mmCIF file with all atom_site columns, C-alpha atoms in Angstrom:
data_model
loop_
_atom_site.group_PDB
_atom_site.id
_atom_site.type_symbol
_atom_site.label_atom_id
_atom_site.label_alt_id
_atom_site.label_comp_id
_atom_site.label_asym_id
_atom_site.label_entity_id
_atom_site.label_seq_id
_atom_site.pdbx_PDB_ins_code
_atom_site.Cartn_x
_atom_site.Cartn_y
_atom_site.Cartn_z
_atom_site.occupancy
_atom_site.B_iso_or_equiv
_atom_site.pdbx_formal_charge
_atom_site.auth_seq_id
_atom_site.auth_comp_id
_atom_site.auth_asym_id
_atom_site.auth_atom_id
_atom_site.pdbx_PDB_model_num
ATOM 1   C CA . MET A 1 1   ? 9.979   0.460   -4.368  1.00 96.00 ? 1   MET A CA 1
ATOM 2   C CA . LYS A 1 2   ? 6.794   2.443   -5.035  1.00 98.00 ? 2   LYS A CA 1
ATOM 3   C CA . VAL A 1 3   ? 3.751   0.308   -5.874  1.00 98.00 ? 3   VAL A CA 1
ATOM 4   C CA . LEU A 1 4   ? 0.376   1.174   -7.414  1.00 98.00 ? 4   LEU A CA 1
ATOM 5   C CA . VAL A 1 5   ? -2.536  -1.236  -7.014  1.00 98.00 ? 5   VAL A CA 1
ATOM 6   C CA . THR A 1 6   ? -5.774  -0.544  -8.888  1.00 98.00 ? 6   THR A CA 1
ATOM 7   C CA . GLY A 1 7   ? -8.937  -2.093  -7.526  1.00 98.00 ? 7   GLY A CA 1
ATOM 8   C CA . SER A 1 8   ? -7.148  -1.969  -4.193  1.00 98.00 ? 8   SER A CA 1
ATOM 9   C CA . SER A 1 9   ? -10.263 -2.652  -2.109  1.00 98.00 ? 9   SER A CA 1
ATOM 10  C CA . GLY A 1 10  ? -11.203 -5.743  -4.100  1.00 97.00 ? 10  GLY A CA 1
ATOM 11  C CA . LEU A 1 11  ? -10.331 -9.380  -3.464  1.00 96.00 ? 11  LEU A CA 1
ATOM 12  C CA . ILE A 1 12  ? -7.022  -9.616  -5.344  1.00 97.00 ? 12  ILE A CA 1
ATOM 13  C CA . GLY A 1 13  ? -6.112  -5.940  -5.041  1.00 98.00 ? 13  GLY A CA 1
ATOM 14  C CA . SER A 1 14  ? -6.405  -5.898  -1.259  1.00 98.00 ? 14  SER A CA 1
ATOM 15  C CA . GLU A 1 15  ? -4.190  -8.977  -0.989  1.00 98.00 ? 15  GLU A CA 1
ATOM 16  C CA . ALA A 1 16  ? -1.576  -7.242  -3.152  1.00 98.00 ? 16  ALA A CA 1
ATOM 17  C CA . VAL A 1 17  ? -1.786  -4.141  -0.952  1.00 98.00 ? 17  VAL A CA 1
ATOM 18  C CA . GLU A 1 18  ? -1.163  -6.128  2.215   1.00 98.00 ? 18  GLU A CA 1
ATOM 19  C CA . TYR A 1 19  ? 1.676   -8.101  0.649   1.00 98.00 ? 19  TYR A CA 1
ATOM 20  C CA . PHE A 1 20  ? 3.554   -5.077  -0.633  1.00 98.00 ? 20  PHE A CA 1
ATOM 21  C CA . ASP A 1 21  ? 2.792   -2.916  2.382   1.00 98.00 ? 21  ASP A CA 1
ATOM 22  C CA . ALA A 1 22  ? 5.188   -5.177  4.291   1.00 97.00 ? 22  ALA A CA 1
ATOM 23  C CA . ARG A 1 23  ? 7.856   -5.003  1.568   1.00 97.00 ? 23  ARG A CA 1
ATOM 24  C CA . ALA A 1 24  ? 7.714   -1.729  -0.363  1.00 97.00 ? 24  ALA A CA 1
ATOM 25  C CA . GLU A 1 25  ? 8.552   1.867   0.419   1.00 97.00 ? 25  GLU A CA 1
ATOM 26  C CA . SER A 1 26  ? 4.980   2.903   -0.339  1.00 98.00 ? 26  SER A CA 1
ATOM 27  C CA . VAL A 1 27  ? 1.765   1.435   -1.712  1.00 98.00 ? 27  VAL A CA 1
ATOM 28  C CA . ILE A 1 28  ? -0.845  3.580   -3.423  1.00 98.00 ? 28  ILE A CA 1
ATOM 29  C CA . GLY A 1 29  ? -4.302  2.222   -4.101  1.00 98.00 ? 29  GLY A CA 1
ATOM 30  C CA . PHE A 1 30  ? -6.871  3.368   -6.645  1.00 98.00 ? 30  PHE A CA 1
ATOM 31  C CA . ASP A 1 31  ? -10.432 2.282   -5.879  1.00 98.00 ? 31  ASP A CA 1
ATOM 32  C CA . ASN A 1 32  ? -13.585 4.345   -6.403  1.00 98.00 ? 32  ASN A CA 1
ATOM 33  C CA . ASN A 1 33  ? -15.908 1.611   -5.084  1.00 98.00 ? 33  ASN A CA 1
ATOM 34  C CA . MET A 1 34  ? -17.395 1.112   -8.551  1.00 97.00 ? 34  MET A CA 1
ATOM 35  C CA . ARG A 1 35  ? -18.298 -2.372  -7.398  1.00 96.00 ? 35  ARG A CA 1
ATOM 36  C CA . MET A 1 36  ? -21.146 -0.863  -5.354  1.00 97.00 ? 36  MET A CA 1
ATOM 37  C CA . ASP A 1 37  ? -22.420 0.889   -8.478  1.00 96.00 ? 37  ASP A CA 1
ATOM 38  C CA . PHE A 1 38  ? -22.295 -2.418  -10.345 1.00 96.00 ? 38  PHE A CA 1
ATOM 39  C CA . PHE A 1 39  ? -23.737 -4.707  -7.650  1.00 96.00 ? 39  PHE A CA 1
ATOM 40  C CA . GLY A 1 40  ? -25.545 -2.466  -5.174  1.00 97.00 ? 40  GLY A CA 1
ATOM 41  C CA . PRO A 1 41  ? -24.967 -2.442  -1.399  1.00 97.00 ? 41  PRO A CA 1
ATOM 42  C CA . ALA A 1 42  ? -23.775 -6.075  -1.439  1.00 96.00 ? 42  ALA A CA 1
ATOM 43  C CA . GLY A 1 43  ? -20.880 -5.011  -3.649  1.00 96.00 ? 43  GLY A CA 1
ATOM 44  C CA . ASP A 1 44  ? -19.719 -2.168  -1.400  1.00 97.00 ? 44  ASP A CA 1
ATOM 45  C CA . THR A 1 45  ? -15.987 -2.546  -0.650  1.00 97.00 ? 45  THR A CA 1
ATOM 46  C CA . MET A 1 46  ? -15.668 0.246   1.920   1.00 98.00 ? 46  MET A CA 1
ATOM 47  C CA . TRP A 1 47  ? -15.440 -2.357  4.692   1.00 98.00 ? 47  TRP A CA 1
ATOM 48  C CA . ASN A 1 48  ? -12.314 -3.774  3.054   1.00 98.00 ? 48  ASN A CA 1
ATOM 49  C CA . LEU A 1 49  ? -10.779 -0.323  2.587   1.00 98.00 ? 49  LEU A CA 1
ATOM 50  C CA . LYS A 1 50  ? -11.293 0.393   6.293   1.00 98.00 ? 50  LYS A CA 1
ATOM 51  C CA . ARG A 1 51  ? -9.743  -2.959  7.151   1.00 98.00 ? 51  ARG A CA 1
ATOM 52  C CA . LEU A 1 52  ? -6.718  -2.221  4.958   1.00 98.00 ? 52  LEU A CA 1
ATOM 53  C CA . GLN A 1 53  ? -6.261  1.189   6.522   1.00 98.00 ? 53  GLN A CA 1
ATOM 54  C CA . SER A 1 54  ? -6.247  -0.410  9.973   1.00 98.00 ? 54  SER A CA 1
ATOM 55  C CA . VAL A 1 55  ? -3.638  -3.095  9.183   1.00 98.00 ? 55  VAL A CA 1
ATOM 56  C CA . THR A 1 56  ? -1.221  -1.313  6.823   1.00 98.00 ? 56  THR A CA 1
ATOM 57  C CA . LYS A 1 57  ? 1.557   1.194   7.457   1.00 98.00 ? 57  LYS A CA 1
ATOM 58  C CA . ARG A 1 58  ? 2.590   2.450   4.013   1.00 97.00 ? 58  ARG A CA 1
ATOM 59  C CA . PHE A 1 59  ? -0.719  2.298   2.127   1.00 98.00 ? 59  PHE A CA 1
ATOM 60  C CA . LYS A 1 60  ? -2.508  5.408   0.849   1.00 98.00 ? 60  LYS A CA 1
ATOM 61  C CA . HIS A 1 61  ? -5.917  5.208   -0.790  1.00 98.00 ? 61  HIS A CA 1
ATOM 62  C CA . PHE A 1 62  ? -7.199  7.456   -3.585  1.00 98.00 ? 62  PHE A CA 1
ATOM 63  C CA . PRO A 1 63  ? -10.796 7.166   -4.906  1.00 98.00 ? 63  PRO A CA 1
ATOM 64  C CA . ILE A 1 64  ? -9.626  7.524   -8.512  1.00 98.00 ? 64  ILE A CA 1
ATOM 65  C CA . ASP A 1 65  ? -11.716 6.284   -11.433 1.00 98.00 ? 65  ASP A CA 1
ATOM 66  C CA . ILE A 1 66  ? -9.449  4.622   -14.000 1.00 98.00 ? 66  ILE A CA 1
ATOM 67  C CA . ARG A 1 67  ? -11.758 5.809   -16.789 1.00 98.00 ? 67  ARG A CA 1
ATOM 68  C CA . GLU A 1 68  ? -10.738 9.432   -16.102 1.00 98.00 ? 68  GLU A CA 1
ATOM 69  C CA . ARG A 1 69  ? -7.678  9.842   -18.316 1.00 98.00 ? 69  ARG A CA 1
ATOM 70  C CA . ASP A 1 70  ? -6.758  13.390  -17.268 1.00 98.00 ? 70  ASP A CA 1
ATOM 71  C CA . THR A 1 71  ? -6.871  12.440  -13.588 1.00 98.00 ? 71  THR A CA 1
ATOM 72  C CA . ILE A 1 72  ? -4.725  9.369   -14.223 1.00 98.00 ? 72  ILE A CA 1
ATOM 73  C CA . ASN A 1 73  ? -2.180  11.345  -16.229 1.00 98.00 ? 73  ASN A CA 1
ATOM 74  C CA . GLN A 1 74  ? -1.930  14.053  -13.588 1.00 98.00 ? 74  GLN A CA 1
ATOM 75  C CA . PHE A 1 75  ? -1.426  11.474  -10.857 1.00 98.00 ? 75  PHE A CA 1
ATOM 76  C CA . PHE A 1 76  ? 1.293   9.703   -12.840 1.00 98.00 ? 76  PHE A CA 1
ATOM 77  C CA . GLN A 1 77  ? 3.036   13.013  -13.471 1.00 98.00 ? 77  GLN A CA 1
ATOM 78  C CA . ASP A 1 78  ? 3.251   13.473  -9.701  1.00 97.00 ? 78  ASP A CA 1
ATOM 79  C CA . HIS A 1 79  ? 4.191   9.862   -8.819  1.00 98.00 ? 79  HIS A CA 1
ATOM 80  C CA . VAL A 1 80  ? 6.756   7.567   -10.422 1.00 97.00 ? 80  VAL A CA 1
ATOM 81  C CA . PHE A 1 81  ? 6.008   3.867   -9.879  1.00 98.00 ? 81  PHE A CA 1
ATOM 82  C CA . ASP A 1 82  ? 8.255   0.819   -9.902  1.00 98.00 ? 82  ASP A CA 1
ATOM 83  C CA . LEU A 1 83  ? 5.383   -1.672  -9.956  1.00 98.00 ? 83  LEU A CA 1
ATOM 84  C CA . ILE A 1 84  ? 1.785   -1.367  -11.161 1.00 98.00 ? 84  ILE A CA 1
ATOM 85  C CA . ILE A 1 85  ? -0.646  -4.164  -10.354 1.00 98.00 ? 85  ILE A CA 1
ATOM 86  C CA . HIS A 1 86  ? -3.852  -3.576  -12.294 1.00 98.00 ? 86  HIS A CA 1
ATOM 87  C CA . CYS A 1 87  ? -6.733  -5.414  -10.625 1.00 98.00 ? 87  CYS A CA 1
ATOM 88  C CA . ALA A 1 88  ? -9.608  -2.972  -11.225 1.00 98.00 ? 88  ALA A CA 1
ATOM 89  C CA . ALA A 1 89  ? -12.305 -4.448  -13.455 1.00 97.00 ? 89  ALA A CA 1
ATOM 90  C CA . GLN A 1 90  ? -15.952 -4.974  -14.183 1.00 97.00 ? 90  GLN A CA 1
ATOM 91  C CA . PRO A 1 91  ? -16.033 -8.727  -13.457 1.00 94.00 ? 91  PRO A CA 1
ATOM 92  C CA . SER A 1 92  ? -19.538 -9.923  -14.327 1.00 95.00 ? 92  SER A CA 1
ATOM 93  C CA . HIS A 1 93  ? -20.671 -11.695 -17.512 1.00 92.00 ? 93  HIS A CA 1
ATOM 94  C CA . ASP A 1 94  ? -24.323 -10.868 -16.846 1.00 95.00 ? 94  ASP A CA 1
ATOM 95  C CA . LEU A 1 95  ? -23.709 -7.218  -16.016 1.00 96.00 ? 95  LEU A CA 1
ATOM 96  C CA . SER A 1 96  ? -21.520 -6.779  -19.099 1.00 96.00 ? 96  SER A CA 1
ATOM 97  C CA . ALA A 1 97  ? -24.521 -7.676  -21.265 1.00 96.00 ? 97  ALA A CA 1
ATOM 98  C CA . GLU A 1 98  ? -26.745 -5.211  -19.391 1.00 97.00 ? 98  GLU A CA 1
ATOM 99  C CA . ARG A 1 99  ? -24.148 -2.408  -19.334 1.00 97.00 ? 99  ARG A CA 1
ATOM 100 C CA . PRO A 1 100 ? -21.753 -3.052  -22.233 1.00 97.00 ? 100 PRO A CA 1
ATOM 101 C CA . LEU A 1 101 ? -20.456 0.526   -22.419 1.00 98.00 ? 101 LEU A CA 1
ATOM 102 C CA . ASP A 1 102 ? -19.590 0.615   -18.715 1.00 97.00 ? 102 ASP A CA 1
ATOM 103 C CA . ASP A 1 103 ? -17.977 -2.796  -19.041 1.00 97.00 ? 103 ASP A CA 1
ATOM 104 C CA . PHE A 1 104 ? -15.805 -1.671  -21.954 1.00 98.00 ? 104 PHE A CA 1
ATOM 105 C CA . ASP A 1 105 ? -14.953 1.665   -20.381 1.00 98.00 ? 105 ASP A CA 1
ATOM 106 C CA . VAL A 1 106 ? -13.689 0.046   -17.178 1.00 98.00 ? 106 VAL A CA 1
ATOM 107 C CA . ASN A 1 107 ? -12.022 -3.042  -18.614 1.00 98.00 ? 107 ASN A CA 1
ATOM 108 C CA . ALA A 1 108 ? -10.555 -1.797  -21.891 1.00 98.00 ? 108 ALA A CA 1
ATOM 109 C CA . LEU A 1 109 ? -10.444 1.996   -21.722 1.00 98.00 ? 109 LEU A CA 1
ATOM 110 C CA . GLY A 1 110 ? -9.337  2.041   -18.068 1.00 98.00 ? 110 GLY A CA 1
ATOM 111 C CA . THR A 1 111 ? -6.520  -0.360  -18.894 1.00 98.00 ? 111 THR A CA 1
ATOM 112 C CA . ILE A 1 112 ? -5.177  1.669   -21.801 1.00 98.00 ? 112 ILE A CA 1
ATOM 113 C CA . ASN A 1 113 ? -5.399  4.846   -19.700 1.00 98.00 ? 113 ASN A CA 1
ATOM 114 C CA . LEU A 1 114 ? -3.097  3.209   -17.150 1.00 98.00 ? 114 LEU A CA 1
ATOM 115 C CA . LEU A 1 115 ? -0.792  1.737   -19.779 1.00 98.00 ? 115 LEU A CA 1
ATOM 116 C CA . ASP A 1 116 ? -0.312  5.022   -21.576 1.00 98.00 ? 116 ASP A CA 1
ATOM 117 C CA . ALA A 1 117 ? 0.278   6.927   -18.331 1.00 98.00 ? 117 ALA A CA 1
ATOM 118 C CA . ALA A 1 118 ? 2.874   4.323   -17.387 1.00 98.00 ? 118 ALA A CA 1
ATOM 119 C CA . ARG A 1 119 ? 4.469   4.613   -20.839 1.00 98.00 ? 119 ARG A CA 1
ATOM 120 C CA . GLN A 1 120 ? 4.774   8.378   -20.462 1.00 98.00 ? 120 GLN A CA 1
ATOM 121 C CA . TYR A 1 121 ? 5.662   8.792   -16.797 1.00 98.00 ? 121 TYR A CA 1
ATOM 122 C CA . SER A 1 122 ? 6.814   5.436   -15.360 1.00 98.00 ? 122 SER A CA 1
ATOM 123 C CA . PRO A 1 123 ? 8.320   3.637   -18.369 1.00 98.00 ? 123 PRO A CA 1
ATOM 124 C CA . ASN A 1 124 ? 10.564  1.452   -16.200 1.00 98.00 ? 124 ASN A CA 1
ATOM 125 C CA . ALA A 1 125 ? 7.708   0.131   -14.078 1.00 98.00 ? 125 ALA A CA 1
ATOM 126 C CA . VAL A 1 126 ? 6.647   -3.501  -14.195 1.00 98.00 ? 126 VAL A CA 1
ATOM 127 C CA . PHE A 1 127 ? 2.966   -3.582  -15.238 1.00 98.00 ? 127 PHE A CA 1
ATOM 128 C CA . ILE A 1 128 ? 1.043   -6.674  -14.101 1.00 98.00 ? 128 ILE A CA 1
ATOM 129 C CA . PHE A 1 129 ? -2.483  -7.113  -15.444 1.00 98.00 ? 129 PHE A CA 1
ATOM 130 C CA . MET A 1 130 ? -4.967  -9.392  -13.721 1.00 98.00 ? 130 MET A CA 1
ATOM 131 C CA . SER A 1 131 ? -6.646  -10.873 -16.764 1.00 95.00 ? 131 SER A CA 1
ATOM 132 C CA . THR A 1 132 ? -9.037  -13.828 -16.985 1.00 93.00 ? 132 THR A CA 1
ATOM 133 C CA . ASN A 1 133 ? -9.365  -17.187 -18.704 1.00 91.00 ? 133 ASN A CA 1
ATOM 134 C CA . LYS A 1 134 ? -12.484 -15.734 -20.339 1.00 93.00 ? 134 LYS A CA 1
ATOM 135 C CA . VAL A 1 135 ? -10.238 -14.036 -22.925 1.00 94.00 ? 135 VAL A CA 1
ATOM 136 C CA . TYR A 1 136 ? -10.188 -17.434 -24.679 1.00 93.00 ? 136 TYR A CA 1
ATOM 137 C CA . GLY A 1 137 ? -13.977 -17.599 -24.928 1.00 93.00 ? 137 GLY A CA 1
ATOM 138 C CA . ASP A 1 138 ? -15.239 -21.114 -25.504 1.00 94.00 ? 138 ASP A CA 1
ATOM 139 C CA . ALA A 1 139 ? -12.134 -22.308 -27.391 1.00 94.00 ? 139 ALA A CA 1
ATOM 140 C CA . PRO A 1 140 ? -10.883 -24.335 -24.371 1.00 91.00 ? 140 PRO A CA 1
ATOM 141 C CA . ASN A 1 141 ? -14.121 -26.354 -24.523 1.00 91.00 ? 141 ASN A CA 1
ATOM 142 C CA . GLU A 1 142 ? -12.799 -27.982 -27.692 1.00 92.00 ? 142 GLU A CA 1
ATOM 143 C CA . LYS A 1 143 ? -10.093 -29.808 -25.715 1.00 91.00 ? 143 LYS A CA 1
ATOM 144 C CA . GLU A 1 144 ? -10.775 -33.541 -25.558 1.00 93.00 ? 144 GLU A CA 1
ATOM 145 C CA . LEU A 1 145 ? -11.632 -34.953 -22.124 1.00 94.00 ? 145 LEU A CA 1
ATOM 146 C CA . ILE A 1 146 ? -11.662 -38.435 -20.635 1.00 94.00 ? 146 ILE A CA 1
ATOM 147 C CA . GLU A 1 147 ? -13.771 -39.644 -17.738 1.00 96.00 ? 147 GLU A CA 1
ATOM 148 C CA . THR A 1 148 ? -11.835 -41.303 -14.919 1.00 93.00 ? 148 THR A CA 1
ATOM 149 C CA . ASP A 1 149 ? -13.194 -42.970 -11.773 1.00 96.00 ? 149 ASP A CA 1
ATOM 150 C CA . THR A 1 150 ? -13.217 -39.704 -9.841  1.00 96.00 ? 150 THR A CA 1
ATOM 151 C CA . ARG A 1 151 ? -13.275 -36.840 -12.343 1.00 93.00 ? 151 ARG A CA 1
ATOM 152 C CA . TRP A 1 152 ? -12.994 -35.594 -15.880 1.00 92.00 ? 152 TRP A CA 1
ATOM 153 C CA . ASP A 1 153 ? -9.462  -34.855 -17.070 1.00 92.00 ? 153 ASP A CA 1
ATOM 154 C CA . TYR A 1 154 ? -7.773  -33.676 -20.237 1.00 92.00 ? 154 TYR A CA 1
ATOM 155 C CA . LYS A 1 155 ? -7.130  -36.472 -22.712 1.00 93.00 ? 155 LYS A CA 1
ATOM 156 C CA . HIS A 1 156 ? -3.760  -35.201 -23.952 1.00 92.00 ? 156 HIS A CA 1
ATOM 157 C CA . LYS A 1 157 ? -0.709  -34.969 -21.709 1.00 89.00 ? 157 LYS A CA 1
ATOM 158 C CA . GLU A 1 158 ? 0.232   -31.474 -22.926 1.00 89.00 ? 158 GLU A CA 1
ATOM 159 C CA . ASP A 1 159 ? -3.014  -30.144 -21.421 1.00 89.00 ? 159 ASP A CA 1
ATOM 160 C CA . TYR A 1 160 ? -2.535  -31.590 -17.914 1.00 86.00 ? 160 TYR A CA 1
ATOM 161 C CA . ASN A 1 161 ? -1.217  -28.337 -16.469 1.00 87.00 ? 161 ASN A CA 1
ATOM 162 C CA . GLY A 1 162 ? -4.014  -26.220 -17.915 1.00 82.00 ? 162 GLY A CA 1
ATOM 163 C CA . ILE A 1 163 ? -4.771  -24.299 -21.075 1.00 82.00 ? 163 ILE A CA 1
ATOM 164 C CA . SER A 1 164 ? -1.688  -22.985 -22.853 1.00 85.00 ? 164 SER A CA 1
ATOM 165 C CA . GLU A 1 165 ? -1.342  -19.281 -23.627 1.00 85.00 ? 165 GLU A CA 1
ATOM 166 C CA . GLU A 1 166 ? -1.081  -20.416 -27.243 1.00 89.00 ? 166 GLU A CA 1
ATOM 167 C CA . CYS A 1 167 ? -4.826  -21.067 -27.184 1.00 90.00 ? 167 CYS A CA 1
ATOM 168 C CA . ARG A 1 168 ? -6.509  -18.830 -29.749 1.00 92.00 ? 168 ARG A CA 1
ATOM 169 C CA . VAL A 1 169 ? -8.701  -15.910 -28.704 1.00 91.00 ? 169 VAL A CA 1
ATOM 170 C CA . ASP A 1 170 ? -10.454 -15.434 -32.052 1.00 90.00 ? 170 ASP A CA 1
ATOM 171 C CA . MET A 1 171 ? -13.014 -17.668 -33.802 1.00 92.00 ? 171 MET A CA 1
ATOM 172 C CA . SER A 1 172 ? -14.555 -18.184 -30.392 1.00 91.00 ? 172 SER A CA 1
ATOM 173 C CA . MET A 1 173 ? -17.744 -17.169 -28.576 1.00 91.00 ? 173 MET A CA 1
ATOM 174 C CA . HIS A 1 174 ? -17.048 -14.662 -25.789 1.00 92.00 ? 174 HIS A CA 1
ATOM 175 C CA . SER A 1 175 ? -19.262 -12.867 -23.342 1.00 94.00 ? 175 SER A CA 1
ATOM 176 C CA . VAL A 1 176 ? -19.140 -9.063  -23.572 1.00 96.00 ? 176 VAL A CA 1
ATOM 177 C CA . PHE A 1 177 ? -16.972 -9.246  -20.439 1.00 96.00 ? 177 PHE A CA 1
ATOM 178 C CA . GLY A 1 178 ? -14.609 -11.738 -22.085 1.00 96.00 ? 178 GLY A CA 1
ATOM 179 C CA . ALA A 1 179 ? -14.290 -9.512  -25.143 1.00 97.00 ? 179 ALA A CA 1
ATOM 180 C CA . SER A 1 180 ? -13.505 -6.342  -23.169 1.00 98.00 ? 180 SER A CA 1
ATOM 181 C CA . LYS A 1 181 ? -10.932 -8.210  -21.094 1.00 97.00 ? 181 LYS A CA 1
ATOM 182 C CA . ALA A 1 182 ? -9.414  -9.733  -24.240 1.00 97.00 ? 182 ALA A CA 1
ATOM 183 C CA . GLY A 1 183 ? -9.020  -6.242  -25.686 1.00 97.00 ? 183 GLY A CA 1
ATOM 184 C CA . ALA A 1 184 ? -7.278  -5.105  -22.522 1.00 98.00 ? 184 ALA A CA 1
ATOM 185 C CA . ASP A 1 185 ? -5.132  -8.249  -22.395 1.00 97.00 ? 185 ASP A CA 1
ATOM 186 C CA . ILE A 1 186 ? -3.920  -7.778  -25.963 1.00 96.00 ? 186 ILE A CA 1
ATOM 187 C CA . MET A 1 187 ? -3.219  -4.089  -25.367 1.00 98.00 ? 187 MET A CA 1
ATOM 188 C CA . VAL A 1 188 ? -1.113  -4.949  -22.296 1.00 98.00 ? 188 VAL A CA 1
ATOM 189 C CA . GLN A 1 189 ? 0.876   -7.395  -24.415 1.00 97.00 ? 189 GLN A CA 1
ATOM 190 C CA . GLU A 1 190 ? 1.221   -4.876  -27.236 1.00 98.00 ? 190 GLU A CA 1
ATOM 191 C CA . PHE A 1 191 ? 2.488   -2.085  -24.968 1.00 98.00 ? 191 PHE A CA 1
ATOM 192 C CA . GLY A 1 192 ? 5.156   -4.548  -23.899 1.00 98.00 ? 192 GLY A CA 1
ATOM 193 C CA . ARG A 1 193 ? 6.133   -5.559  -27.420 1.00 97.00 ? 193 ARG A CA 1
ATOM 194 C CA . TYR A 1 194 ? 5.688   -2.246  -29.202 1.00 97.00 ? 194 TYR A CA 1
ATOM 195 C CA . PHE A 1 195 ? 6.789   0.271   -26.545 1.00 98.00 ? 195 PHE A CA 1
ATOM 196 C CA . GLY A 1 196 ? 9.146   -1.977  -24.616 1.00 97.00 ? 196 GLY A CA 1
ATOM 197 C CA . LEU A 1 197 ? 7.271   -1.774  -21.316 1.00 98.00 ? 197 LEU A CA 1
ATOM 198 C CA . GLN A 1 198 ? 7.692   -4.605  -18.825 1.00 98.00 ? 198 GLN A CA 1
ATOM 199 C CA . THR A 1 199 ? 4.155   -6.002  -19.002 1.00 98.00 ? 199 THR A CA 1
ATOM 200 C CA . CYS A 1 200 ? 2.636   -9.272  -17.874 1.00 97.00 ? 200 CYS A CA 1
ATOM 201 C CA . CYS A 1 201 ? -0.879  -10.714 -18.164 1.00 96.00 ? 201 CYS A CA 1
ATOM 202 C CA . LEU A 1 202 ? -1.981  -13.170 -15.514 1.00 94.00 ? 202 LEU A CA 1
#
């Protein structure tokens, strides 16, 4: 099995790299350390890349920017993947308001670049997208709560295990981040339904 992990030096991406490094034939990671551009020196993930390189055996890192469609397409032409775990993202509500174009380009455009490359060159790959509950905006806040002795809980039994994926995403206030991630989330679902790709939003 050949695995691609985007955002491979980040929190979730690096965990996926380590997990599949012990189980797959090869693991390729895309990470251009955009987090440092977003958050300054405190956001630098090079330390995590170096750690991964010291503890893995089958992992290869490429500083690829998922916004660069031609680069993505060329890479996918040269590599066929069985599994794509898309973790790369601009994750900040506040930063999305300050840099809405960068937020959209990473979260929405970067996602469709990967989806379309997968559609063309790795159509049998499983495509897992690390989404966010923020795609629902403030709609979950409408759920009725009750106060117990130790905490607040959902009033209705059907909500005990969390917000259902049937929760609406429209008619709701989103952050710019939530909107760009919702666009990506819906596109991942649509590439599954329309093109028959094996896609999943988490």
